CSV table of C-alpha atoms and ligand atoms in Angstrom, one decimal:
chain,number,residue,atom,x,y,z
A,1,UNK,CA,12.2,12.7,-15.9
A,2,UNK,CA,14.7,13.9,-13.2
A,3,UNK,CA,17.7,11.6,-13.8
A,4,UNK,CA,18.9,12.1,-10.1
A,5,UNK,CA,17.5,9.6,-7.5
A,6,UNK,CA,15.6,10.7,-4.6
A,7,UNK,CA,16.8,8.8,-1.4
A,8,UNK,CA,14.3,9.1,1.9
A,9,UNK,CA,15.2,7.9,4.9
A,10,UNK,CA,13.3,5.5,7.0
A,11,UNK,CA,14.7,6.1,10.0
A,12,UNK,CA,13.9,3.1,12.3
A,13,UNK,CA,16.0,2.4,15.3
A,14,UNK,CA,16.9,-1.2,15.0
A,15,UNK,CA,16.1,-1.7,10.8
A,16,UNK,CA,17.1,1.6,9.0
A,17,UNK,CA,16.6,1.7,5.5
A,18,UNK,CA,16.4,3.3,2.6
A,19,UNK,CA,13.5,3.7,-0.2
A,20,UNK,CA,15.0,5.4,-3.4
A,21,UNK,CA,13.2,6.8,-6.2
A,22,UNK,CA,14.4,7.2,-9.6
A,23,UNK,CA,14.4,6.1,-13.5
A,24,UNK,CA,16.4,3.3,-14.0
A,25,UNK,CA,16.7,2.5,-10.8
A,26,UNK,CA,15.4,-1.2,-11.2
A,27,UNK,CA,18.6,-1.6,-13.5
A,28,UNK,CA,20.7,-1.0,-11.1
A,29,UNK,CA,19.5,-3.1,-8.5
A,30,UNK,CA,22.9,-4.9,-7.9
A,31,UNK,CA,24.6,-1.6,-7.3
A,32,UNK,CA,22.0,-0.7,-4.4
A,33,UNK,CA,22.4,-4.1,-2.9
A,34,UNK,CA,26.0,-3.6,-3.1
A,35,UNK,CA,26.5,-0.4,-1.4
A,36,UNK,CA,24.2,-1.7,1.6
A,37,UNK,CA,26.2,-4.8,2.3
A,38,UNK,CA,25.2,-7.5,0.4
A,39,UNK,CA,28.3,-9.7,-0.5
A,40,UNK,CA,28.9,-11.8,-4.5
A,41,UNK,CA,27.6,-15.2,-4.1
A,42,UNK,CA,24.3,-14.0,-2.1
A,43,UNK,CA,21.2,-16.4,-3.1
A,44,UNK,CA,18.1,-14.0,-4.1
A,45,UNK,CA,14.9,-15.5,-4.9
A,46,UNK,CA,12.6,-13.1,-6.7
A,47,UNK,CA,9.0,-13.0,-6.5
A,48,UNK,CA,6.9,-11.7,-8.9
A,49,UNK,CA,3.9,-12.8,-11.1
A,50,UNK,CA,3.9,-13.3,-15.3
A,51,UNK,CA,2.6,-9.3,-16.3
A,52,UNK,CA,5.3,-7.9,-14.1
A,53,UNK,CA,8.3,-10.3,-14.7
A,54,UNK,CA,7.8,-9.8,-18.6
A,55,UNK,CA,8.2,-6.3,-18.2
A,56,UNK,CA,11.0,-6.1,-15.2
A,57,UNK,CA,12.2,-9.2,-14.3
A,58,UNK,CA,15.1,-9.8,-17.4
A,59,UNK,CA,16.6,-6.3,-16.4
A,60,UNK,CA,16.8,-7.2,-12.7
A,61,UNK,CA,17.8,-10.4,-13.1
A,62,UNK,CA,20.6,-9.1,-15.4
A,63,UNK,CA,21.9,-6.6,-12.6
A,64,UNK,CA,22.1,-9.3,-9.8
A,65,UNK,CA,24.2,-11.6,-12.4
A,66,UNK,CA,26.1,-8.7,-12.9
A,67,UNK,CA,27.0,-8.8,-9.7
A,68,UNK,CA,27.8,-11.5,-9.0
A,69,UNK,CA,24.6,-12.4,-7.1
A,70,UNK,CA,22.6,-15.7,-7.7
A,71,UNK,CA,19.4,-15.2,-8.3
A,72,UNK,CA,16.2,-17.8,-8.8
A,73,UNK,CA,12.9,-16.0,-10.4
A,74,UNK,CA,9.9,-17.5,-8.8
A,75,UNK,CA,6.5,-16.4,-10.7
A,76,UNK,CA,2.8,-16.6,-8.7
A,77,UNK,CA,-0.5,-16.1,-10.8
A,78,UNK,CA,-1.4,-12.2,-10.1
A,79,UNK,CA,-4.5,-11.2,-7.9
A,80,UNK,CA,-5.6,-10.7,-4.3
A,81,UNK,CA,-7.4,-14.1,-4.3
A,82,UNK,CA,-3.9,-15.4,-4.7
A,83,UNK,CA,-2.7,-13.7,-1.0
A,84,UNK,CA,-3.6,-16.7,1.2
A,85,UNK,CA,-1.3,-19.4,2.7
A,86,UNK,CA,-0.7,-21.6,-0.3
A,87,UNK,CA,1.1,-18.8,-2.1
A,88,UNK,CA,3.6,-18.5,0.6
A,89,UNK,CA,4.1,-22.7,0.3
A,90,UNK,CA,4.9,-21.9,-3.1
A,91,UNK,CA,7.4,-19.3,-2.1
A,92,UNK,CA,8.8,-21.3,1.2
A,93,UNK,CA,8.8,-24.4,-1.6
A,94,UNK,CA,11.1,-22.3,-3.9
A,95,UNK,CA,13.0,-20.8,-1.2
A,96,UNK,CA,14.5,-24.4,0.0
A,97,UNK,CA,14.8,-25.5,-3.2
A,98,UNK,CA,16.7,-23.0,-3.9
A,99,UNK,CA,18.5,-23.3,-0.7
A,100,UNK,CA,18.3,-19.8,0.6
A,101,UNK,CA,20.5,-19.3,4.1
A,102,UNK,CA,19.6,-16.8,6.9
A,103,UNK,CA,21.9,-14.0,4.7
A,104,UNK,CA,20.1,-14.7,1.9
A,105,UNK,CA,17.4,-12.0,0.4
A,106,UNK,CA,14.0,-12.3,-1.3
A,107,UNK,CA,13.4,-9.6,-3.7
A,108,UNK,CA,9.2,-8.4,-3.9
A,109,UNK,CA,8.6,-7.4,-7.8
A,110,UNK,CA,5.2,-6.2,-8.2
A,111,UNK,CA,2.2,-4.6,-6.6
A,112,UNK,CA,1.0,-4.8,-3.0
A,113,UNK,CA,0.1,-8.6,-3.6
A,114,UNK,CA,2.8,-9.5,-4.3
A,115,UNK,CA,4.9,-7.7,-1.7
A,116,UNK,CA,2.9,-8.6,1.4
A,117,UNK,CA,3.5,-12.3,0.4
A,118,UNK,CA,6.9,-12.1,-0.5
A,119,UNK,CA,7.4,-9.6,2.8
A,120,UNK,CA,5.6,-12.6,5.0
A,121,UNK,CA,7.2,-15.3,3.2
A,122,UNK,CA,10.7,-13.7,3.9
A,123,UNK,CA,9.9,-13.0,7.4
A,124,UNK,CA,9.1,-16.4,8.4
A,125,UNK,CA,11.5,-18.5,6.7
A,126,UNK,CA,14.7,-19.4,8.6
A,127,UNK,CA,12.9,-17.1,11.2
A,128,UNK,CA,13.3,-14.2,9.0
A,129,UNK,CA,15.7,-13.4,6.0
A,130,UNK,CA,16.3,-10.2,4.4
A,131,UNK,CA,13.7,-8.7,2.2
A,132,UNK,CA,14.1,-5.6,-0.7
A,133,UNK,CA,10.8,-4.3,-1.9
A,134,UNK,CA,10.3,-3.6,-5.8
A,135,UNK,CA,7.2,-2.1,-5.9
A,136,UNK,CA,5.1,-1.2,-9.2
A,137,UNK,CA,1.9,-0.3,-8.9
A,138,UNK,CA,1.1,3.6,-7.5
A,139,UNK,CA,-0.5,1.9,-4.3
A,140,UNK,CA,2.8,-0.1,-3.7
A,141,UNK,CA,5.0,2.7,-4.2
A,142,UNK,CA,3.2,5.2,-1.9
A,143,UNK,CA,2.1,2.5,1.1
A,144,UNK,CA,2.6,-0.7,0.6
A,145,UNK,CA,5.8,-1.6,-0.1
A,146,UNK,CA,6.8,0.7,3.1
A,147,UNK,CA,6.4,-0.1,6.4
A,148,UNK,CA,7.4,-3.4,6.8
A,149,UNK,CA,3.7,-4.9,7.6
A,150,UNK,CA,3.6,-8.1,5.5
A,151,UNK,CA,1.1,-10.9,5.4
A,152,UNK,CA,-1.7,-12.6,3.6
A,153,UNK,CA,-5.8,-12.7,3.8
A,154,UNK,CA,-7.5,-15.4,6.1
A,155,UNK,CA,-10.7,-16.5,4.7
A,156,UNK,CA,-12.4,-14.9,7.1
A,157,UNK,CA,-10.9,-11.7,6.7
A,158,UNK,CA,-8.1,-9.5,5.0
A,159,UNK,CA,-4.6,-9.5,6.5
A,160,UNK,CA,-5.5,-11.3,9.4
A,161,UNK,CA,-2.3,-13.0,9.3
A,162,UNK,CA,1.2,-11.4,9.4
A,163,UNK,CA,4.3,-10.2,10.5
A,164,UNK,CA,6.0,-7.0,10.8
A,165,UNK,CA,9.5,-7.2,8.8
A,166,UNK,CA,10.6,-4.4,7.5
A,167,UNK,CA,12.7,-4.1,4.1
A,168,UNK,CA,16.5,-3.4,3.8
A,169,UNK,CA,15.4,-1.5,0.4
A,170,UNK,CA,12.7,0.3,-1.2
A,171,UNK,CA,13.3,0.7,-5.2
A,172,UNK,CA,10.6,2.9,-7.2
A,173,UNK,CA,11.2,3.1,-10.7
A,174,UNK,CA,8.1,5.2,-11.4
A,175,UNK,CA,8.2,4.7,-15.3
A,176,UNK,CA,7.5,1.2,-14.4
A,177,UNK,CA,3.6,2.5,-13.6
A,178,UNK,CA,3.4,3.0,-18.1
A,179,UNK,CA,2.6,-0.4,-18.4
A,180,UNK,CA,0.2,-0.6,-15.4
A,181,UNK,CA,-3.5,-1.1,-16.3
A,182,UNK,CA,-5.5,2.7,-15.8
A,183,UNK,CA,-8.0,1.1,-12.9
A,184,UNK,CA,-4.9,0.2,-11.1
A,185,UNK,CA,-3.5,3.5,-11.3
A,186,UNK,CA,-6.8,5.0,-10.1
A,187,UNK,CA,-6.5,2.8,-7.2
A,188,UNK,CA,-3.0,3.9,-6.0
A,189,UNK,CA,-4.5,7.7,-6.4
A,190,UNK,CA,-6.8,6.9,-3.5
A,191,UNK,CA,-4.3,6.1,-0.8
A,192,UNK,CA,-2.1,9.5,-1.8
A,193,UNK,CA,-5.7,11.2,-1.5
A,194,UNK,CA,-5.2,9.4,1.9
A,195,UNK,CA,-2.2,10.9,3.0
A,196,UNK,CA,-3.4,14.3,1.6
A,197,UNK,CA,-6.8,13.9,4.2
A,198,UNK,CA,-4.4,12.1,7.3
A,199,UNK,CA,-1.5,15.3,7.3
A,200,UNK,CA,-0.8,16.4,4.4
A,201,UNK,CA,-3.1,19.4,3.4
A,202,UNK,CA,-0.3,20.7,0.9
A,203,UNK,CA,-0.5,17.3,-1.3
A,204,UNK,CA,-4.2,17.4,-1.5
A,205,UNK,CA,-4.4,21.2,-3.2
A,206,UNK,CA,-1.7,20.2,-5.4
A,207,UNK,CA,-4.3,17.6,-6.3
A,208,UNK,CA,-7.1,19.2,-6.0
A,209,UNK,CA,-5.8,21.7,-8.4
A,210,UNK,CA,-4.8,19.4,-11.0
A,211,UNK,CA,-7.3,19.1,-14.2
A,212,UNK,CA,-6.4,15.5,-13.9
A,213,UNK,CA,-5.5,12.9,-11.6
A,214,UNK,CA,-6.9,9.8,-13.2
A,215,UNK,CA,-4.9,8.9,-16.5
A,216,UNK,CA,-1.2,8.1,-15.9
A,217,UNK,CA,-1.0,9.7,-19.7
A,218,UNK,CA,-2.1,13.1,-18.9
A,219,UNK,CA,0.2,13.4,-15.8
A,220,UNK,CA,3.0,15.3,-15.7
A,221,UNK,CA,6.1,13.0,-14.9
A,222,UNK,CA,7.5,15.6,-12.8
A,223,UNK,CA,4.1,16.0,-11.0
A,224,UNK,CA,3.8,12.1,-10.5
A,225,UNK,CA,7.6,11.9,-9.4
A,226,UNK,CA,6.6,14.8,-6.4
A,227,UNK,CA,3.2,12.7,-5.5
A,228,UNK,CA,5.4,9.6,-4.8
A,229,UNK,CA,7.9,11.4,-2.9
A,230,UNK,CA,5.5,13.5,-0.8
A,231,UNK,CA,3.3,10.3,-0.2
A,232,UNK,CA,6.5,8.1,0.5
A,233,UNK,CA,7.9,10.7,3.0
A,234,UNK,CA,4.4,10.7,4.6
A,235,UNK,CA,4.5,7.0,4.9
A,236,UNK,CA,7.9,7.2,6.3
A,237,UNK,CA,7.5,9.3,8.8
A,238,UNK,CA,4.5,8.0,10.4
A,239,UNK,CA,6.7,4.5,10.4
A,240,UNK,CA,9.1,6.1,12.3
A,241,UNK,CA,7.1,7.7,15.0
A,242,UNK,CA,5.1,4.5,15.4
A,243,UNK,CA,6.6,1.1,13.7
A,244,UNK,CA,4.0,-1.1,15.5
A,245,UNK,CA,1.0,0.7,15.1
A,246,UNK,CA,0.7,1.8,18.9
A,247,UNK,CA,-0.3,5.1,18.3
A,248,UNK,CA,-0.2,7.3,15.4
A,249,UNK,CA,0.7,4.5,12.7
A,250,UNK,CA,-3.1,3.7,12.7
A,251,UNK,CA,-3.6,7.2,10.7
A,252,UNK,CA,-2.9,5.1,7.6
A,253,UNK,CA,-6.2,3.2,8.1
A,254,UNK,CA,-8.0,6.1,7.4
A,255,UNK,CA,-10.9,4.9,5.1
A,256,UNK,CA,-9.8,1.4,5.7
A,257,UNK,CA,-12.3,0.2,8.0
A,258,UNK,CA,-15.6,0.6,5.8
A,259,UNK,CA,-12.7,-0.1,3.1
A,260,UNK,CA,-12.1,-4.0,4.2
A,261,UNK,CA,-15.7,-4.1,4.6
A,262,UNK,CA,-16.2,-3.7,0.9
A,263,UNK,CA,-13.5,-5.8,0.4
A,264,UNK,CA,-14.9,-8.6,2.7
A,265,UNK,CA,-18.3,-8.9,1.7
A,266,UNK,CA,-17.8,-8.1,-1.7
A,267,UNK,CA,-15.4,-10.6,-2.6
A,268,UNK,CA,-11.8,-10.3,-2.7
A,269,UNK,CA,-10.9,-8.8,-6.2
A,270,UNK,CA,-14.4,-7.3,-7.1
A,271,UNK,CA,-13.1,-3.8,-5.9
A,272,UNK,CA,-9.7,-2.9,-5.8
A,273,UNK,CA,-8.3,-2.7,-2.5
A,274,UNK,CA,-7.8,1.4,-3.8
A,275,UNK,CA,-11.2,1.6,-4.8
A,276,UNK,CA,-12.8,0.5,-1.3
A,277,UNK,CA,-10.3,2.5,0.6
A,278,UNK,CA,-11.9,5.6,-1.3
A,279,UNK,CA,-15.4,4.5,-0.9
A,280,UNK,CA,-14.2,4.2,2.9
A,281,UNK,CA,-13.0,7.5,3.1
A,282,UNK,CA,-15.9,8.7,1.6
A,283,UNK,CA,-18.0,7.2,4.3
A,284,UNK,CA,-16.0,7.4,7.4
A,285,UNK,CA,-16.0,11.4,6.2
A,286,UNK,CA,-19.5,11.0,6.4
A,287,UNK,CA,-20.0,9.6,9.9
A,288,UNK,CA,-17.5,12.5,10.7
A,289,UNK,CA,-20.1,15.1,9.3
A,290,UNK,CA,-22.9,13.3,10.9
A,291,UNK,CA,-21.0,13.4,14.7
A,292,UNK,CA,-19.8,17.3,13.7
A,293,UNK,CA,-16.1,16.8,13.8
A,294,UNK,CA,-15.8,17.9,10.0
A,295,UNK,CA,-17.2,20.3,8.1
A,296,UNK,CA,-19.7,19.6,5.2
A,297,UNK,CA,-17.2,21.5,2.9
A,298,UNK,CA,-14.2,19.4,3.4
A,299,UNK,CA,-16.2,15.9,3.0
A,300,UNK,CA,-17.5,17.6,-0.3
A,301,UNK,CA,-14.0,18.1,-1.3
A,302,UNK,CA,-12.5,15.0,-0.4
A,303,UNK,CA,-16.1,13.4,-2.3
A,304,UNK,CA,-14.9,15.9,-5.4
A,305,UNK,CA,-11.2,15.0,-5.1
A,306,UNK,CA,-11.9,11.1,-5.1
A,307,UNK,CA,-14.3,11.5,-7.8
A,308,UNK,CA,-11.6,13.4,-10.0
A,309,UNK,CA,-9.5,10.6,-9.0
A,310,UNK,CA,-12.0,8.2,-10.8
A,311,UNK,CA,-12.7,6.2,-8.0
A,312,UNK,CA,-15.9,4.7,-6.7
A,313,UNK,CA,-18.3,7.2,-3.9
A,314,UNK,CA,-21.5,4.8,-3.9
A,315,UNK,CA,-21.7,2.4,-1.5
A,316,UNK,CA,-22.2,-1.2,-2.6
A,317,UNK,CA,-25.8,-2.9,-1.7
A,318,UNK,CA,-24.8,-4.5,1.9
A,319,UNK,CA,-26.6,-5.7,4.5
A,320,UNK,CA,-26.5,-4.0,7.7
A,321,UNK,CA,-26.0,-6.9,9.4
A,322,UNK,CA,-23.2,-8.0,7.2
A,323,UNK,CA,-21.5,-4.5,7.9
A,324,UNK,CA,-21.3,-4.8,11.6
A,325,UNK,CA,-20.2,-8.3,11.3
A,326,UNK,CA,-17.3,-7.9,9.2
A,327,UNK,CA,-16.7,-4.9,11.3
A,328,UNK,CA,-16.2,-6.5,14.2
A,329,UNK,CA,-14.1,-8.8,12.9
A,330,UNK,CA,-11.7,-6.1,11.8
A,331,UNK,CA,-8.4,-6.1,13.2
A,332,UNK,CA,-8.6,-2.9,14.9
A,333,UNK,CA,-11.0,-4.4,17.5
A,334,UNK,CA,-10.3,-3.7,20.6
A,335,UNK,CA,-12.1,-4.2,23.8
A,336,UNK,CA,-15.1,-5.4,21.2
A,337,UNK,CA,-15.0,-1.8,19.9
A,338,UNK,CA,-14.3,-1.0,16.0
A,339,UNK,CA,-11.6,2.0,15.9
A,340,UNK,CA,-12.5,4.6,12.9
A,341,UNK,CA,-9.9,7.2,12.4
A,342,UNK,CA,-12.2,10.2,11.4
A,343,UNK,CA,-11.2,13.4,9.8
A,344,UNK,CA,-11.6,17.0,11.8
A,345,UNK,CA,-10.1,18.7,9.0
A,346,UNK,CA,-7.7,18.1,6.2
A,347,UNK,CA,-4.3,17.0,7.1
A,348,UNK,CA,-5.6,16.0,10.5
A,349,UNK,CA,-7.1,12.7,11.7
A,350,UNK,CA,-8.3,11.6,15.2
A,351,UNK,CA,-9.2,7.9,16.3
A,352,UNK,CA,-12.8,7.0,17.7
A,353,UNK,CA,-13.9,3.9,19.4
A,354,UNK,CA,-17.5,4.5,20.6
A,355,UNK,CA,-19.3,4.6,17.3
A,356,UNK,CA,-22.6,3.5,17.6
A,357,UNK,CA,-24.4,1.1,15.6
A,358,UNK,CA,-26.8,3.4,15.0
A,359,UNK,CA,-24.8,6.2,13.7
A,360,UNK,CA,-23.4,3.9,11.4
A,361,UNK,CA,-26.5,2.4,10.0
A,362,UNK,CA,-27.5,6.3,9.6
A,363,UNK,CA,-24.2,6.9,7.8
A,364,UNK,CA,-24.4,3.9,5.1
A,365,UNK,CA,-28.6,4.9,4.5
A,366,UNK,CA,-27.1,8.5,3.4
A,367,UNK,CA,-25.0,6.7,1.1
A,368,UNK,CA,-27.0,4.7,-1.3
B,1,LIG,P1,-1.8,-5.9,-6.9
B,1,LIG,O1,-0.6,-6.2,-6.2
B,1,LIG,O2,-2.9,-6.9,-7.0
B,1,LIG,O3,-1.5,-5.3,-8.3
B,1,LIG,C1,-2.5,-5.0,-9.2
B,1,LIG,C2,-2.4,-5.6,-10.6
B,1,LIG,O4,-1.4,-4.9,-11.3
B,1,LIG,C3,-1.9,-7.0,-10.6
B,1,LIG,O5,-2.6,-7.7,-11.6
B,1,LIG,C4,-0.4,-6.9,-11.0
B,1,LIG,O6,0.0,-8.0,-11.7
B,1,LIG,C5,-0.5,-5.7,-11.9
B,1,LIG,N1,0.7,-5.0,-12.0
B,1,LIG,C6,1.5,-4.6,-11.0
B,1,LIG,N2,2.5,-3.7,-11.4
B,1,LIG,C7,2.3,-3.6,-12.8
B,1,LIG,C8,3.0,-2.9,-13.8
B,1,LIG,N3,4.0,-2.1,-13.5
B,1,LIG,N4,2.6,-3.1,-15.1
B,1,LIG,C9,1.6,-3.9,-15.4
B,1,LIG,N5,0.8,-4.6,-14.4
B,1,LIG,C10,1.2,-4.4,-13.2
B,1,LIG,O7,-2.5,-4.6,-6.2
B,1,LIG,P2,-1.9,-3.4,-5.4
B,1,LIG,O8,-3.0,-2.4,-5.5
B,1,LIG,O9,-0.6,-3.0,-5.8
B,1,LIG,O10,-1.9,-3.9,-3.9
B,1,LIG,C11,-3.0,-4.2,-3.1
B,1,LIG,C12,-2.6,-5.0,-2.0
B,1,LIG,O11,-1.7,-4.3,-1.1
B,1,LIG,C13,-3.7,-5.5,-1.1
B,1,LIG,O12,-3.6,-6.8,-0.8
B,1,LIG,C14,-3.5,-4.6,0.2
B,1,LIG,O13,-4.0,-5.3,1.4
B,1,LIG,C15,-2.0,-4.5,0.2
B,1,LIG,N6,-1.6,-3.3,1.0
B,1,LIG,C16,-0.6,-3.5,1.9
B,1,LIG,C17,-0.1,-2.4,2.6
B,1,LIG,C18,1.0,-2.6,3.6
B,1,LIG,O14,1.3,-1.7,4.4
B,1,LIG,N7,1.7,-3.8,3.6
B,1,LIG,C19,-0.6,-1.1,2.4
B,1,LIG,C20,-1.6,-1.0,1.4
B,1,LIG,C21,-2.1,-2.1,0.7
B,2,LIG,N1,-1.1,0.6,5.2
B,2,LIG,C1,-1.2,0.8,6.6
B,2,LIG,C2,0.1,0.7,7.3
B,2,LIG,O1,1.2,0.5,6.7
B,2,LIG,O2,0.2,0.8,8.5
């Protein structure tokens, strides 16, 4: 692997940051803190859960001490049914004991779980203290981690409550995805399949040519290093144009309305968040077909693509009703209307709110 590090700039007005990508780079973690302002003596509490920190945590922790830093490891049981309000009282809980200050930092080791919470735990306490994202699953790396939107599920529904707070760091290590289980690597794949679909036609023929995209083992490192930092500057970019999701920020939801439907009814932790994002995209590309905005060709590719990836096409046994429930509990509600961001070709996305429930009762029958 490349030994340099790949730096991309997030280039936010008021929080500009940084998210670098590069081998080793969780080993030097002090040094990055360091060289964006953060002083010897500064209290980090990091968050991770037990699979992660016995992998990553010793190495990090090592770096801080090296520093000078005083860090605190705080580890939550993995798993999406753990993003709900009592994980952050564990993380507030350890955060007073270990009396962090407004200029202190949490530090996010871990997948998307893990970095939502921390992200949300870190932007409430004190009314916000600095945050530094560690992300190691595929899905982290490429979306979550960026962004800044943070926050845990409400039993009613996924992220319904949250904060944006962006980080002050991004650090990828991507050899830390060798140790990741292979479903969870299939899962990340879908959300660069995303960014491929939303504007980035270039990333999904590199993939599309590719005799594999589903084992991590059979991946070139130099060909997982470029999807990262294609997908990453993707991510970046829409963030800058849009931070709060006013406009063009909702791209990224592409597949994620039908996605947190899965998600929803199915149980949180049945399908991988990756897994229903696919199965979103392979249904929202289907209601595009149905309306005419996309051509038959380019939902067959993106079916082909996501099924190369390994990831699910078939839609789960659902009721109707239950669909346009959970739909219209979605957070893109607006005006009572559920917003779909529907593909017209590849790299290029369009938002629609006047989908009928009709259409999408045709849609899902197709499906099955
Ligand atoms: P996850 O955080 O649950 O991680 C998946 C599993 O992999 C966990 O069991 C974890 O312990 C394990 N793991 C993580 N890294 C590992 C490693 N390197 N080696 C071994 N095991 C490892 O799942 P995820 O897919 O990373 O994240 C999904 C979450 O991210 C969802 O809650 C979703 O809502 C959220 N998300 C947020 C954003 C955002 O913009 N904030 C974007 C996309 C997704
Ligand atoms: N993952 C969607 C977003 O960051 O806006």
């Amino acid at each position: 692997m490349n030994k340099e590090n790949f730096h991309i700039k997030v280039s936010l007005t008021s929080n500009p940051y940084e998210i670098v990508i590069g081998e080793n780079s969780l080993e030097n973690i002090g040094d990055e803190l360091y060289k964006i302002g953060f002083k010897e003596g500064l209290k980090v509490l990091v968050v991770s859960n037990q699979e992660v920190s016995n992998n990553y945590s010793d190495c990090i922790i090592k770096s801080l001490i090296k520093h000078k830093y005083n860090p605190k490891l705080l580890i939550l049981k993995a798993g999406e049914e753990q993003k709900n309000q009592l994980s952050i009282d564990l993380i507030h809980d350890a955060a007073y004991e270990a009396r962090l200050e407004r200029g202190s930092l949490m530090i996010a080791l871990g997948g998307g779980v893990i970095g939502d919470m921390t992200g949300f735990a870190a932007a409430t306490w004190l009314r916000g203290i600095h945050v530094v994202q560690i992300p190691t699953t595929l899905l982290a790396m490429v979306d979550a981690s960026i962004g800044g939107k943070t926050g845990i599920n409400h039993t009613k529904g996924k992220n319904l409550i949250g904060a944006f707070h962006q980080p002050r760091l991004v650090l990828i290590d991507p050899k830390t995805l060798f140790t990741l289980p292979e479903r969870e690597f299939k899962a990340g794949m879908s959300e660069v399949i995303k960014y491929g679909v939303i504007s980035d036609l270039e990333l999904f023929e590199l993939l599309e040519r590719q005799e594999n995209i589903s084992e991590l083992s059979r991946i070139k490192e130099k060909l997982l290093v470029e999807i990262i930092k294609r997908s990453a500057r993707s991510k970046a970019e829409i963030v800058v144009k849009d931070e709060k999701e006013s406009g063009v920020r909702a791209f990224l939801n592409y597949g994620h309305t039908f996605g947190h439907v899965i998600e929803n009814l199915c149980g949180y932790g049945k399908w991988l968040h990756g897994e229903a994002v696919a199965m979103g995209m392979v249904a929202v590309g289907e209601l595009a077909v149905q309306r005419r905005l996309w051509r038959e060709i380019d939902a067959k590719r993106q079916r082909q693509l996501i099924e190369k990836a390994g990831l699910p096409t078939k839609w789960p046994k659902l009721e109707l009703e239950s669909v346009l429930n959970s739909l219209k509990g979605d957070k893109k509600v607006k005006d009572g209307k559920v917003s779909f961001v529907m593909p017209l070709k590849i790299g290029d996305v369009k938002i629609f709110n006047d989908i009928s429930n009709k259409e999408i009762n045709e849609c899902l029958q197709k499906l099955n």
